[in-house]
Amino acid sequence: MRWQKHQEYYIVRMYQDLVGDWIVTQSWGCNTQDNNACSQTVSTSYQDARLTVREIRKQLKAKGFRHVARKETQLGFEFGHFLKNDAESQLR
């Protein structure tokens, strides 16, 4: 999700990592300046991650940010296939 207020932006993403934890990534900055930052919050459940995103959304609305609809493409990678092949090669 992308949020914007004037030239300031705030991007929130939620995804599951390879070990099953849910990660909420926050990136923020200003389009006219080079100062930006990011942080990550690790959650052990989907529900906890969604609560984190919901709280961030409430805070951004209260600060005057508005949601900007943007289409993002989620790339799918089949890591399980590579991990299986790697494990089999180690057994040989």
Coordinates of N, CA and C in Angstrom, one line a residue:
M1 N 0.8 -1.2 0.0 CA 0.0 0.0 0.0 C 0.9 1.2 0.0
R2 N 0.5 2.2 -0.8 CA 1.3 3.4 -0.9 C 0.4 4.6 -0.3
W3 N 0.9 5.4 0.5 CA 0.2 6.5 1.1 C 1.0 7.8 0.7
Q4 N 0.3 8.9 0.6 CA 1.0 10.1 0.2 C 0.4 11.3 0.9
K5 N 1.2 12.3 1.2 CA 0.7 13.6 1.7 C 1.7 14.6 1.1
H6 N 1.2 15.4 0.2 CA 2.1 16.4 -0.5 C 3.2 15.6 -1.2
Q7 N 4.4 15.9 -0.8 CA 5.6 15.2 -1.4 C 6.1 14.0 -0.6
E8 N 5.5 13.9 0.6 CA 5.9 12.8 1.5 C 5.2 11.5 1.1
Y9 N 5.8 10.4 1.2 CA 5.2 9.1 0.9 C 5.5 8.1 2.0
Y10 N 4.7 7.1 2.0 CA 4.8 6.0 3.0 C 4.3 4.7 2.3
I11 N 5.2 3.7 2.3 CA 4.8 2.4 1.7 C 4.8 1.3 2.7
V12 N 3.8 0.5 2.7 CA 3.7 -0.6 3.6 C 3.5 -1.9 2.8
R13 N 4.3 -2.9 3.1 CA 4.1 -4.2 2.5 C 4.1 -5.3 3.5
M14 N 3.3 -6.3 3.3 CA 3.3 -7.4 4.2 C 3.5 -8.7 3.3
Y15 N 4.4 -9.5 3.8 CA 4.7 -10.8 3.1 C 5.2 -11.8 4.0
Q16 N 5.2 -13.1 3.6 CA 5.7 -14.2 4.4 C 7.1 -14.6 3.9
D17 N 8.0 -14.7 4.8 CA 9.4 -15.1 4.4 C 9.5 -16.6 4.3
L18 N 10.7 -17.0 4.0 CA 11.0 -18.4 3.7 C 10.8 -19.3 4.9
V19 N 10.9 -18.8 6.1 CA 10.8 -19.6 7.3 C 9.4 -19.5 7.9
G20 N 8.5 -18.8 7.2 CA 7.1 -18.8 7.7 C 6.7 -17.6 8.5
D21 N 7.6 -16.7 8.9 CA 7.3 -15.5 9.6 C 6.6 -14.5 8.6
W22 N 5.7 -13.7 9.2 CA 5.1 -12.6 8.4 C 5.9 -11.3 8.7
I23 N 6.3 -10.6 7.6 CA 7.1 -9.4 7.7 C 6.2 -8.2 7.2
V24 N 6.2 -7.1 8.0 CA 5.6 -5.9 7.6 C 6.8 -4.9 7.4
T25 N 6.9 -4.5 6.2 CA 8.0 -3.5 5.8 C 7.4 -2.1 5.6
Q26 N 8.0 -1.1 6.2 CA 7.6 0.2 6.1 C 8.7 1.1 5.5
S27 N 8.4 1.8 4.5 CA 9.4 2.7 3.8 C 8.7 4.1 3.8
W28 N 9.5 5.1 4.1 CA 9.0 6.5 4.0 C 10.0 7.5 3.6
G29 N 9.6 8.6 3.1 CA 10.5 9.6 2.7 C 9.8 10.8 2.0
C30 N 10.5 11.5 1.3 CA 10.0 12.7 0.6 C 10.5 12.7 -0.8
N31 N 9.6 12.9 -1.8 CA 10.0 12.9 -3.2 C 11.0 14.0 -3.6
T32 N 11.1 15.1 -2.8 CA 11.9 16.2 -3.1 C 13.2 16.2 -2.4
Q33 N 13.4 15.3 -1.5 CA 14.7 15.2 -0.7 C 15.2 13.8 -0.8
D34 N 16.5 13.7 -0.4 CA 17.1 12.4 -0.4 C 17.0 11.6 0.9
N35 N 16.2 12.2 1.9 CA 16.1 11.5 3.2 C 15.0 10.5 3.1
N36 N 15.3 9.2 3.3 CA 14.3 8.2 3.4 C 14.7 7.1 4.4
A37 N 13.8 6.3 4.8 CA 14.2 5.2 5.7 C 13.2 4.1 5.6
C38 N 13.5 3.0 6.2 CA 12.6 1.9 6.3 C 12.8 1.1 7.5
S39 N 11.8 0.3 7.9 CA 11.9 -0.6 9.0 C 11.1 -1.9 8.7
Q40 N 11.4 -2.9 9.4 CA 10.7 -4.2 9.3 C 10.3 -4.7 10.6
T41 N 9.1 -5.2 10.7 CA 8.5 -5.8 11.9 C 8.2 -7.3 11.6
V42 N 8.7 -8.2 12.4 CA 8.5 -9.6 12.2 C 7.3 -10.0 13.1
S43 N 6.4 -10.7 12.5 CA 5.2 -11.3 13.2 C 5.2 -12.8 13.0
T44 N 4.7 -13.5 14.0 CA 4.7 -15.0 13.8 C 3.4 -15.5 13.3
S45 N 2.4 -14.6 13.1 CA 1.1 -15.0 12.5 C 0.6 -14.0 11.5
Y46 N -0.2 -14.4 10.6 CA -0.8 -13.5 9.6 C -1.7 -12.5 10.3
Q47 N -2.4 -13.0 11.4 CA -3.3 -12.1 12.1 C -2.6 -10.9 12.8
D48 N -1.4 -11.2 13.4 CA -0.6 -10.2 14.0 C -0.1 -9.2 13.0
A49 N 0.3 -9.7 11.9 CA 0.8 -8.8 10.8 C -0.3 -7.9 10.3
R50 N -1.5 -8.4 10.1 CA -2.6 -7.6 9.7 C -3.0 -6.6 10.7
L51 N -2.9 -6.9 12.0 CA -3.1 -5.9 13.0 C -2.1 -4.8 13.0
T52 N -0.9 -5.1 12.7 CA 0.2 -4.1 12.6 C -0.1 -3.2 11.4
V53 N -0.5 -3.8 10.3 CA -0.8 -3.0 9.1 C -2.0 -2.1 9.4
R54 N -3.0 -2.6 10.0 CA -4.2 -1.8 10.4 C -3.9 -0.6 11.3
E55 N -3.0 -0.8 12.2 CA -2.6 0.2 13.1 C -1.8 1.3 12.4
I56 N -0.9 0.9 11.5 CA -0.2 1.8 10.6 C -1.1 2.7 9.8
R57 N -2.1 2.0 9.2 CA -3.1 2.7 8.4 C -3.9 3.8 9.2
K58 N -4.3 3.4 10.4 CA -5.0 4.4 11.2 C -4.1 5.6 11.5
Q59 N -2.8 5.3 11.8 CA -1.9 6.4 12.1 C -1.7 7.3 10.9
L60 N -1.5 6.7 9.8 CA -1.3 7.5 8.6 C -2.5 8.4 8.2
K61 N -3.7 7.8 8.4 CA -4.9 8.6 8.1 C -5.0 9.8 9.1
A62 N -4.7 9.6 10.3 CA -4.7 10.6 11.4 C -3.7 11.7 11.0
K63 N -2.6 11.4 10.4 CA -1.6 12.4 10.0 C -1.9 13.1 8.7
G64 N -3.0 12.7 8.0 CA -3.4 13.4 6.8 C -2.9 12.7 5.5
F65 N -2.4 11.5 5.6 CA -2.0 10.8 4.4 C -3.2 10.2 3.7
R66 N -3.1 10.1 2.4 CA -4.2 9.4 1.7 C -3.6 8.2 0.9
H67 N -4.5 7.2 0.8 CA -4.1 6.0 0.1 C -4.0 6.3 -1.4
V68 N -3.0 5.8 -2.0 CA -2.8 6.0 -3.5 C -2.8 4.6 -4.1
A69 N -3.8 4.3 -4.9 CA -3.9 3.0 -5.5 C -2.8 2.9 -6.6
R70 N -2.1 1.8 -6.5 CA -1.0 1.4 -7.4 C -1.1 0.0 -7.6
K71 N -0.9 -0.5 -8.8 CA -0.9 -1.9 -9.1 C 0.6 -2.4 -8.9
E72 N 0.7 -3.4 -8.1 CA 2.0 -4.0 -7.9 C 1.9 -5.5 -8.4
T73 N 3.0 -6.0 -8.9 CA 3.1 -7.4 -9.4 C 3.8 -8.2 -8.4
Q74 N 3.2 -9.3 -7.9 CA 3.9 -10.2 -7.0 C 4.6 -11.3 -7.8
L75 N 5.9 -11.3 -7.7 CA 6.6 -12.4 -8.4 C 6.6 -13.7 -7.6
G76 N 6.4 -14.8 -8.3 CA 6.3 -16.0 -7.6 C 7.6 -16.8 -7.8
F77 N 8.2 -17.3 -6.8 CA 9.5 -18.1 -6.9 C 9.2 -19.4 -6.2
E78 N 9.7 -20.4 -6.9 CA 9.5 -21.8 -6.3 C 10.8 -22.2 -5.6
F79 N 11.0 -21.7 -4.4 CA 12.2 -22.0 -3.6 C 12.2 -23.4 -3.1
G80 N 11.0 -24.0 -2.9 CA 10.9 -25.4 -2.5 C 11.6 -26.3 -3.4
H81 N 11.5 -26.1 -4.7 CA 12.2 -26.9 -5.7 C 13.7 -26.9 -5.5
F82 N 14.2 -25.7 -5.3 CA 15.7 -25.5 -5.2 C 16.2 -26.1 -3.9
L83 N 15.4 -25.9 -2.8 CA 15.8 -26.5 -1.5 C 15.8 -28.0 -1.6
K84 N 14.8 -28.6 -2.2 CA 14.8 -30.0 -2.3 C 15.9 -30.6 -3.1
N85 N 16.3 -30.0 -4.3 CA 17.4 -30.4 -5.1 C 18.7 -30.2 -4.3
D86 N 18.9 -29.1 -3.6 CA 20.1 -28.9 -2.8 C 20.2 -30.0 -1.7
A87 N 19.1 -30.3 -1.0 CA 19.2 -31.3 0.0 C 19.6 -32.7 -0.6
E88 N 19.0 -33.0 -1.7 CA 19.3 -34.3 -2.4 C 20.8 -34.4 -2.8
S89 N 21.3 -33.2 -3.3 CA 22.7 -33.3 -3.7 C 23.7 -33.4 -2.5
Q90 N 23.3 -32.9 -1.4 CA 24.1 -33.0 -0.2 C 24.1 -34.5 0.3
L91 N 23.1 -35.2 0.0 CA 23.0 -36.6 0.5 C 23.9 -37.5 -0.4
R92 N 24.2 -37.1 -1.6 CA 25.1 -37.9 -2.5 C 26.5 -38.0 -2.1

